[in-house]
Amino acid sequence: MALTPSAHRSQPRSDIRLTFPDGIVISGPREAPLETFVEAWKVEAERETDVVTAVLLDQQLRPLSYVPSGDESVAPLDLTTADGTRVYKRSLVLVIVAAVRRLFPGARVNVDHSITANGLYCTISGREPLTAEEVGALEREVRALVAADLPITATTMPLAGALELFERVGYVQTVRLLSTHSSSTVRVHQLDGTPAVFFDLLVPRTGLLSRFRLEHEDDGFIVLLPLPEDPERFPEETHFPKLTREFRTASRWLRDIGAGDAGLVNQAIEGHRFRELVLVAEALHERRIAAIAQAITERRGVRIVFISGPSSSGKTTFSKRLGIQLAASSIRAFAVAMDDYFVDRDKTPIGEDGARDFEAFDAVDHELFQEHMLALLRGERVRMPRYDFHSGTRVGGPEVELPDDTVLIVEGIHGLNPQLLPKAPPEALFRVYVSCLTQLRLDHHSYVSTSDARLLRRLVRDARTRGYTAEATVLRWQSVRRGERSYVFPYQERADVLFNSALPYETAVLKPLAEPLLLPYDHNSLAATEVQRLLGILQLFRPAQAEVVPDNSLFREFIGGSIMEHVHLAGGLS
């Protein structure tokens, strides 16, 4: 007779065991916070240099101060992860705010926008801009606060108490935002007597925040973070003058139209001034597109206009509206889709994830593209290809030639890459970079990032046009972002002009469209934390109806109802 394992009575365990992704199990006392387990795991895994800022526990983002209630599988989030970097960035901002209060009483830090080099551009209000020497002093003060390893606390306060607190310290934008907040409570973080609202997690102590640099930049300063692909290194290229200039322009006109922060947008909705805000923002878009068309017209000899930019920036509608403005100057436009020059699907490069990388430069037959573009510039007749996405092959398209009064408008992510058309005469090319460079702040220290603005656009568009779930779009987004970092962002400063497609009202309009897509999410999904974060952003805005958006708006490309869908740039070619 076979023996079976015996069972016996046991005493309750006094410890908790957490299992990490590499299989290491760490045991600790029941009252220990997650940070205790993480530090022990780093030693066991020989990863002492990793900077872990939060933990994913049962697909829920938890702070390092969280005390687990039982055995769990956990995933530490470090600076190679998007969530880990966001926690680090927010926490570092609070330390900088505290340092500024120490060094420059009465001054206030404003986080204006992110920069391509994995960092933030900040300015100071309440005094003159910081000099290079003062930025150096600020960095030393921040490092002193980090070395002191001070606690960062989080307290849930009644909304009325939080409003009183931030009125007292002069955080006007925070007060405006909280005044239109739907919740009766708010979580307030504090460091060294400095309060702030971030609507998300921070690290529990300053000692975790030693990796950063501050650099003086014009009227402000740049906060640089390590590279996500190698947290031991910092970006080498940190100055992007054209991009910075476009952000500054956006910031200025947002102030001019009274829409510089989420609280002001909410007040416009509540005060029945939202339609006016929409129309003014759209008028500014139209004026900018007309100015770009004028620049093309005045530069004699332009025959090809490249439109490039990251996903969900509105490149398609921008291209059509630019073509219409060119037509108003007696220049006809013909659209060329770079997608029609895709190589056959079985020749598409394989990406790091093992899937075909349709955003890679070599996914485009750039030799054929150059051959055709140069032939058109010489006045020759060319049979254009058409890409059949069903079969994954190119098929024959129309024969065309380029009259003297016609320009080609070529839309595609590789339009700024100098390898795309190296043999073309420079004077024949005009390059436009289109991106949703949102400047909308939540308050002085937080903002709606350009990536989040584009992701919300894409969520709504993909559900409407492709039937995708929010989860599917979110899970695909990081792959899209990797492609942008490789194939788009390195070339953005090569553009002749930049066009900012962001609109200050769009998050309010997206709210009632995106929330129903996001809310029925699977709490066990890999997309759960990102979905929760996006819902948190939308919660801060009052809803607005899409009916106020003009039917030729670039924003209609995402929410539907655009008359531009029926516009085809085919002028002058036969």
XYZ file of C-alpha atoms in Angstrom:
574
model
C 0.000 0.000 0.000
C 1.456 3.360 -1.043
C 2.142 5.882 1.634
C 0.565 9.331 1.254
C 2.130 12.544 2.550
C 1.012 13.198 6.102
C -0.732 16.363 7.216
C -0.485 17.798 10.688
C -1.549 20.723 12.758
C 0.695 23.796 12.576
C 1.038 27.136 14.314
C 0.126 30.313 12.428
C 3.102 31.749 10.579
C 4.493 35.014 11.843
C 6.088 35.955 8.535
C 5.050 36.947 5.024
C 6.688 35.576 1.890
C 6.916 37.562 -1.327
C 7.889 35.863 -4.586
C 9.824 38.002 -7.084
C 9.823 37.540 -10.898
C 13.182 35.701 -10.856
C 11.775 33.097 -8.456
C 13.527 34.399 -5.331
C 11.292 34.233 -2.249
C 11.872 36.787 0.496
C 10.441 36.267 3.966
C 9.851 39.087 6.425
C 7.746 40.132 9.414
C 4.079 40.911 8.862
C 4.483 44.568 9.789
C 7.314 45.160 7.280
C 6.711 47.517 4.311
C 7.439 46.469 0.751
C 10.738 48.373 0.772
C 12.129 45.952 3.376
C 11.430 42.992 1.102
C 12.729 44.814 -1.991
C 16.044 45.709 -0.343
C 16.551 42.089 0.758
C 15.723 40.862 -2.759
C 18.227 43.290 -4.328
C 20.982 41.756 -2.207
C 19.968 38.180 -3.023
C 19.616 38.957 -6.739
C 22.887 40.943 -6.799
C 21.026 44.038 -8.001
C 22.003 46.468 -5.258
C 22.443 49.316 -7.741
C 18.862 49.084 -9.062
C 16.658 52.031 -8.111
C 13.251 50.544 -7.277
C 10.540 53.179 -6.740
C 7.319 51.125 -6.459
C 6.030 47.571 -6.659
C 3.417 45.876 -8.793
C 1.380 43.637 -6.493
C -1.538 41.688 -7.969
C -1.506 44.113 -10.942
C -1.905 47.029 -8.521
C 0.721 49.740 -8.232
C 1.807 49.949 -4.597
C 4.192 52.390 -2.864
C 7.266 51.049 -1.130
C 5.648 52.082 2.171
C 2.753 49.661 1.630
C 2.504 46.785 4.123
C 1.403 43.547 2.383
C -1.275 41.518 4.159
C -0.180 38.067 3.009
C 1.977 36.021 0.675
C 2.064 37.553 -2.804
C 3.888 37.550 -6.111
C 5.410 40.973 -6.707
C 7.286 42.827 -9.449
C 9.655 45.661 -8.471
C 9.464 48.718 -10.728
C 12.769 50.430 -11.424
C 14.018 53.125 -13.791
C 13.822 50.791 -16.797
C 10.011 50.777 -16.480
C 7.597 53.568 -17.378
C 5.761 53.380 -14.039
C 8.979 53.279 -12.042
C 10.316 56.330 -13.876
C 7.090 58.278 -13.353
C 7.211 57.668 -9.584
C 10.868 58.750 -9.530
C 10.168 61.875 -11.570
C 7.243 63.009 -9.405
C 9.199 62.400 -6.213
C 12.210 64.338 -7.490
C 9.966 67.285 -8.380
C 8.811 67.481 -4.759
C 12.435 67.537 -3.578
C 13.211 70.343 -6.041
C 10.161 72.301 -4.852
C 11.328 71.926 -1.236
C 14.870 72.992 -2.180
C 13.592 76.107 -3.974
C 11.533 77.069 -0.916
C 14.697 76.803 1.186
C 16.972 78.756 -1.156
C 14.605 81.283 -2.707
C 11.735 82.129 -0.307
C 8.649 83.322 -2.166
C 9.657 81.630 -5.434
C 7.600 78.836 -6.969
C 8.615 75.961 -9.257
C 6.598 75.400 -12.429
C 7.041 72.111 -14.279
C 6.350 73.229 -17.832
C 6.802 70.112 -19.954
C 8.822 66.970 -20.566
C 11.810 66.910 -22.901
C 12.871 64.230 -25.358
C 16.029 63.446 -23.394
C 14.033 61.904 -20.511
C 13.645 64.918 -18.313
C 11.636 68.010 -17.463
C 11.832 71.685 -18.318
C 11.046 73.880 -15.303
C 10.754 77.594 -14.687
C 10.595 79.755 -11.580
C 7.908 82.353 -10.860
C 7.798 84.925 -8.071
C 11.309 86.177 -8.884
C 13.724 86.622 -11.764
C 14.762 83.482 -13.705
C 17.570 81.513 -12.078
C 21.097 82.152 -13.285
C 23.442 79.293 -14.156
C 25.145 79.766 -10.767
C 21.801 79.611 -8.956
C 20.846 76.421 -10.792
C 24.139 74.959 -9.576
C 23.286 76.010 -6.015
C 19.834 74.476 -6.408
C 21.320 71.150 -7.484
C 23.573 71.142 -4.430
C 20.583 71.836 -2.176
C 18.584 69.035 -3.770
C 21.494 66.656 -3.232
C 21.671 67.743 0.398
C 17.992 66.856 0.860
C 18.614 63.508 -0.827
C 21.617 62.800 1.401
C 19.529 63.625 4.488
C 17.184 60.772 3.491
C 14.137 62.684 4.707
C 10.691 61.048 4.816
C 8.080 61.854 2.165
C 4.676 61.452 3.755
C 1.223 61.028 2.226
C -1.916 62.133 4.077
C -5.525 61.958 2.949
C -7.139 65.309 3.760
C -10.683 66.642 3.469
C -10.955 68.721 0.320
C -11.765 71.874 2.300
C -8.617 71.451 4.388
C -6.452 70.898 1.311
C -7.890 74.023 -0.338
C -7.080 76.068 2.750
C -3.543 74.666 2.859
C -2.737 75.448 -0.779
C -4.350 78.874 -0.630
C -2.050 79.614 2.289
C 1.104 78.611 0.382
C -0.006 80.410 -2.790
C -0.496 77.467 -5.158
C -3.117 79.176 -7.323
C -3.309 76.463 -10.004
C -3.637 73.707 -7.386
C -6.472 75.607 -5.708
C -8.229 76.051 -9.073
C -7.926 72.338 -9.839
C -9.107 71.197 -6.420
C -12.020 73.665 -6.552
C -13.415 71.708 -9.491
C -12.380 68.296 -8.083
C -15.214 65.777 -7.742
C -13.817 63.954 -4.694
C -14.408 65.011 -1.084
C -10.839 64.106 -0.097
C -7.400 64.530 -1.605
C -4.028 62.925 -0.914
C -1.367 65.464 -0.016
C 2.339 64.632 -0.004
C 4.741 66.578 2.194
C 8.518 66.882 2.446
C 10.260 69.086 4.983
C 7.061 71.126 5.437
C 6.529 71.503 1.680
C 3.095 70.234 0.513
C 2.100 69.149 -2.997
C -0.603 67.182 -4.784
C 0.478 64.623 -7.393
C -2.596 62.345 -7.616
C -0.288 59.326 -7.655
C 2.483 57.497 -5.792
C 5.797 58.885 -4.582
C 8.776 57.179 -2.981
C 8.773 57.120 0.854
C 12.128 58.888 1.349
C 14.481 61.231 -0.450
C 17.487 58.900 -0.203
C 16.207 56.935 -3.189
C 16.542 59.917 -5.550
C 20.271 60.409 -6.119
C 20.299 59.958 -9.910
C 19.574 63.281 -11.595
C 21.209 66.346 -13.058
C 20.126 69.973 -13.257
C 21.185 72.121 -16.201
C 20.573 75.816 -16.791
C 18.476 76.418 -19.924
C 17.459 79.928 -21.070
C 14.862 81.231 -18.591
C 14.591 77.946 -16.690
C 16.376 74.707 -15.991
C 16.302 71.109 -17.156
C 15.904 68.165 -14.792
C 17.648 65.204 -16.401
C 16.947 61.580 -15.489
C 18.968 58.488 -16.447
C 18.276 56.678 -19.699
C 15.596 53.995 -19.271
C 17.597 51.543 -21.372
C 20.677 52.113 -19.173
C 19.970 53.827 -15.809
C 23.701 54.191 -15.223
C 23.956 56.736 -18.052
C 22.395 60.122 -18.811
C 21.327 61.477 -22.210
C 24.120 63.068 -24.193
C 21.871 65.373 -26.218
C 19.746 67.585 -23.988
C 19.078 70.746 -25.995
C 16.255 70.850 -28.530
C 15.853 74.519 -29.503
C 13.064 74.104 -32.073
C 11.020 71.875 -29.796
C 11.569 74.188 -26.835
C 10.524 77.200 -28.906
C 7.294 75.439 -29.894
C 6.542 74.595 -26.253
C 7.159 78.229 -25.281
C 4.807 79.438 -28.002
C 2.120 77.020 -26.825
C 2.548 78.118 -23.227
C 2.216 81.764 -24.193
C -0.957 81.406 -26.209
C -2.550 79.136 -23.602
C -2.061 81.953 -21.102
C -3.423 84.464 -23.600
C -6.677 82.533 -24.118
C -7.094 81.680 -20.430
C -6.536 77.928 -20.709
C -3.134 77.407 -19.121
C -4.206 74.735 -16.644
C -6.905 72.130 -16.076
C -8.677 74.274 -13.497
C -9.141 77.077 -16.048
C -10.517 74.615 -18.625
C -12.945 73.257 -16.025
C -14.019 76.794 -15.156
C -14.635 77.526 -18.846
C -16.925 74.475 -19.032
C -18.784 75.407 -15.849
C -19.027 79.057 -16.895
C -20.407 78.288 -20.377
C -17.304 79.686 -22.077
C -16.147 76.366 -23.495
C -17.422 76.963 -27.038
C -15.477 80.204 -27.210
C -12.345 78.409 -25.961
C -12.743 75.772 -28.685
C -13.201 78.331 -31.453
C -10.212 80.429 -30.393
C -7.977 77.342 -30.174
C -9.125 76.205 -33.624
C -8.523 79.680 -35.060
C -4.960 79.575 -33.758
C -4.469 76.189 -35.453
C -5.768 77.555 -38.744
C -3.506 80.597 -38.518
C -0.476 78.389 -37.888
C -1.270 76.057 -40.808
C -1.712 79.083 -43.072
C 1.675 80.416 -41.940
C 3.347 77.101 -42.801
C 1.722 77.141 -46.240
C 3.001 80.695 -46.716
C 6.531 79.606 -45.753
C 6.384 76.850 -48.380
C 5.116 79.298 -50.980
C 7.826 81.835 -50.255
C 10.615 79.281 -50.460
C 10.942 79.007 -54.212
C 11.525 75.553 -55.625
C 9.843 73.369 -52.979
C 8.444 70.266 -54.687
C 8.152 67.742 -51.846
C 6.726 68.435 -48.371
C 7.408 65.735 -45.775
C 5.002 65.403 -42.850
C 6.423 63.386 -39.955
C 5.714 62.914 -36.283
C 4.776 60.363 -33.630
C 1.591 58.303 -33.551
C -1.775 60.019 -32.983
C -0.459 63.497 -33.692
C -3.023 64.208 -36.405
C -0.635 64.047 -39.359
C -3.288 62.920 -41.849
C -5.718 65.771 -41.208
C -2.860 68.257 -40.961
C -1.617 67.161 -44.395
C -5.050 67.761 -45.938
C -5.545 71.115 -44.290
C -2.070 72.175 -45.403
C -2.959 71.109 -48.947
C -6.073 73.292 -48.825
C -4.051 76.285 -47.628
C -1.548 75.702 -50.433
C -4.431 75.601 -52.912
C -5.482 79.024 -51.640
C -2.050 80.204 -52.803
C -2.519 78.577 -56.234
C -0.281 75.613 -55.405
C -1.857 72.227 -55.936
C -0.953 69.274 -53.696
C -0.797 65.555 -54.338
C -0.651 63.140 -51.402
C 1.866 60.300 -51.374
C 1.446 57.684 -48.665
C 4.766 56.260 -47.525
C 2.850 53.121 -46.500
C 2.509 52.324 -50.217
C 6.276 51.799 -50.275
C 6.271 49.082 -47.620
C 8.349 46.064 -48.558
C 6.429 42.819 -48.931
C 5.340 41.563 -45.538
C 7.648 38.537 -45.583
C 10.612 40.926 -45.998
C 9.657 43.184 -43.078
C 12.432 43.351 -40.437
C 11.958 41.443 -37.190
C 11.989 43.568 -34.027
C 13.441 42.861 -30.604
C 10.164 41.281 -29.487
C 10.283 38.733 -32.315
C 7.406 40.362 -34.223
C 7.630 42.147 -37.570
C 8.609 45.781 -37.057
C 6.490 47.753 -39.501
C 7.892 51.032 -38.145
C 11.528 50.173 -38.923
C 13.246 52.234 -41.589
C 13.929 49.093 -43.629
C 10.220 48.230 -43.576
C 10.045 50.857 -46.333
C 11.568 50.242 -49.769
C 13.468 53.526 -49.577
C 15.481 52.784 -52.701
C 12.295 52.539 -54.792
C 10.873 55.580 -53.002
C 13.951 57.648 -53.858
C 13.925 56.419 -57.450
C 10.312 57.502 -57.887
C 10.679 60.879 -56.137
C 13.767 61.829 -58.170
C 12.022 60.808 -61.400
C 9.030 62.986 -60.513
C 11.346 65.908 -59.765
C 12.868 65.479 -63.246
C 9.374 65.726 -64.753
C 9.159 62.040 -65.684
C 6.017 59.948 -65.556
C 6.015 57.346 -62.741
C 3.753 54.424 -61.937
C 3.114 54.756 -58.214
C 2.707 51.636 -56.073
C -0.246 50.754 -53.865
C 0.267 48.516 -50.846
C -2.310 45.770 -50.391
C -2.522 45.278 -46.630
C -4.625 42.155 -47.074
C -1.999 40.287 -49.109
C 0.993 42.124 -47.644
C 2.378 42.977 -51.108
C 2.678 46.000 -53.382
C 0.444 46.259 -56.419
C 0.453 48.688 -59.329
C -1.042 52.119 -58.794
C -1.710 55.121 -61.053
C 0.792 56.709 -63.402
C 1.522 60.305 -62.426
C 3.787 63.199 -63.278
C 4.508 66.386 -61.379
C 3.408 69.666 -63.019
C 5.184 72.885 -62.143
C 2.368 74.175 -59.917
C 2.088 70.985 -57.829
C 3.915 69.765 -54.735
C 3.963 66.280 -53.290
C 2.847 65.939 -49.678
C 4.434 62.814 -48.230
C 3.170 61.622 -44.849
C 5.151 59.044 -42.883
C 7.208 58.623 -39.730
C 10.512 58.513 -41.663
C 10.008 61.844 -43.418
C 12.746 63.584 -41.430
C 15.299 60.803 -41.792
C 18.159 62.109 -43.998
C 18.648 58.627 -45.452
C 15.195 58.629 -47.008
C 15.951 60.931 -49.934
C 19.681 61.774 -49.780
C 20.098 62.547 -53.493
C 17.331 65.125 -53.770
C 18.328 68.802 -54.020
C 17.835 70.327 -50.529
C 15.924 73.315 -51.898
C 13.236 70.964 -53.246
C 12.397 69.583 -49.812
C 10.393 71.066 -46.945
C 9.987 69.129 -43.711
C 7.237 69.544 -41.106
C 7.241 67.846 -37.708
C 3.734 67.382 -36.272
C 3.227 66.390 -32.650
C 0.727 66.836 -29.826
C 3.004 69.018 -27.688
C 0.512 69.603 -24.912
C 1.329 72.416 -22.516
C -1.733 71.894 -20.322
C -0.786 71.783 -16.664
C -2.805 70.073 -13.977
C -1.209 72.474 -11.505
C 2.229 74.005 -10.905
C 3.983 70.625 -10.559
C 2.002 68.226 -12.771
C 0.921 68.237 -16.401
C -0.778 66.123 -19.040
C 2.148 64.562 -20.869
C 2.367 64.532 -24.659
C 2.423 60.725 -24.565
C -0.730 60.494 -22.436
C -2.549 62.998 -24.659
C -1.716 60.938 -27.741
C -2.635 57.650 -26.055
C -6.085 58.981 -25.098
C -6.603 60.111 -28.695
C -5.572 56.697 -29.970
C -7.823 54.836 -27.507
C -10.889 56.615 -28.822
C -9.901 56.380 -32.492
C -8.932 52.684 -32.338
C -12.206 51.767 -30.644
C -14.189 53.750 -33.222
C -12.384 52.718 -36.405
C -10.881 49.323 -35.614
C -13.016 47.938 -32.812
C -10.010 47.618 -30.496
C -10.497 47.388 -26.752
C -8.772 49.910 -24.509
C -6.667 47.073 -23.128
C -5.404 46.126 -26.604
C -4.447 49.727 -27.404
C -2.685 50.219 -24.070
C -0.702 46.993 -24.396
C 0.440 48.004 -27.884
C 1.435 51.517 -26.814
C 4.864 50.756 -25.375
C 5.874 49.112 -28.648
C 4.684 52.208 -30.513
C 6.702 54.392 -28.171
C 9.852 52.335 -28.746
C 9.456 52.870 -32.481
C 9.091 56.618 -31.976
C 12.225 56.813 -29.860
C 14.161 54.954 -32.552
C 12.737 56.382 -35.774
C 11.037 59.732 -35.056
C 12.427 61.670 -32.094
C 16.110 61.561 -33.164
C 15.244 63.617 -36.267
C 12.680 66.117 -34.945
C 15.137 69.028 -34.893
C 15.778 68.535 -38.643
C 12.305 69.866 -39.439
C 11.968 73.226 -41.139
C 8.923 73.949 -38.989
C 7.109 72.289 -36.116
C 3.341 72.169 -35.789
C 1.806 71.614 -32.371
C -1.441 69.703 -32.833
C -2.440 69.824 -29.150
C -5.681 71.584 -28.252
C -6.361 72.737 -24.681
C -9.942 71.494 -24.696
C -9.373 67.951 -25.963
C -9.023 66.069 -22.652
C -12.432 67.380 -21.551
C -14.007 66.150 -24.804
C -12.182 62.815 -24.629
C -13.351 62.201 -21.048
C -16.930 61.017 -21.829
C -15.645 59.078 -24.856
C -12.664 57.372 -23.205
C -14.045 56.573 -19.759
C -16.620 54.022 -20.981
C -13.812 52.278 -22.898
C -11.490 52.209 -19.901
C -13.856 51.414 -17.045
C -14.744 47.790 -17.856
C -11.115 46.732 -17.555
C -9.812 43.425 -16.237
C -8.146 44.062 -12.871
C -5.786 41.159 -13.563
C -4.770 42.476 -16.978
C -1.221 43.597 -17.726
C -2.792 46.897 -18.763
C -4.570 47.427 -15.421
C -2.147 49.932 -13.880
C -2.006 52.035 -17.042
C -5.801 52.025 -17.354
C -6.142 53.140 -13.721
C -3.634 55.934 -14.306
C -5.470 57.231 -17.379
C -8.779 57.146 -15.506
C -7.101 59.178 -12.766
C -6.144 61.877 -15.285
C -9.635 62.009 -16.785
C -11.178 62.286 -13.324
C -9.580 65.716 -12.950
C -11.515 67.193 -15.889
C -15.110 68.216 -16.320
C -16.753 66.471 -19.309
C -17.510 68.402 -22.500
C -19.550 67.392 -25.529
C -17.938 66.746 -28.909
C -20.648 68.668 -30.762
C -18.802 71.943 -30.131
C -15.747 70.749 -32.105
C -15.742 72.069 -35.714
C -16.069 69.380 -38.402
C -12.757 70.331 -40.018
C -10.839 70.181 -36.736
C -7.697 68.113 -36.628
C -9.120 66.621 -33.412
C -12.006 65.117 -35.419
C -9.499 62.604 -36.806
C -9.793 60.854 -33.450
C -13.343 61.443 -32.249
C -15.003 61.066 -35.670
C -17.257 63.323 -37.735
C -14.481 64.923 -39.796
C -15.286 66.339 -43.210
C -11.587 65.991 -43.967
C -12.039 62.230 -44.362
C -13.576 62.989 -47.753
C -10.784 65.323 -48.904
C -8.252 63.722 -51.255
C -5.189 65.656 -52.360
C -4.878 64.750 -56.021
C -4.388 68.126 -57.589
C -2.546 68.462 -60.842
C -1.323 64.905 -61.379
C -2.492 62.795 -64.214
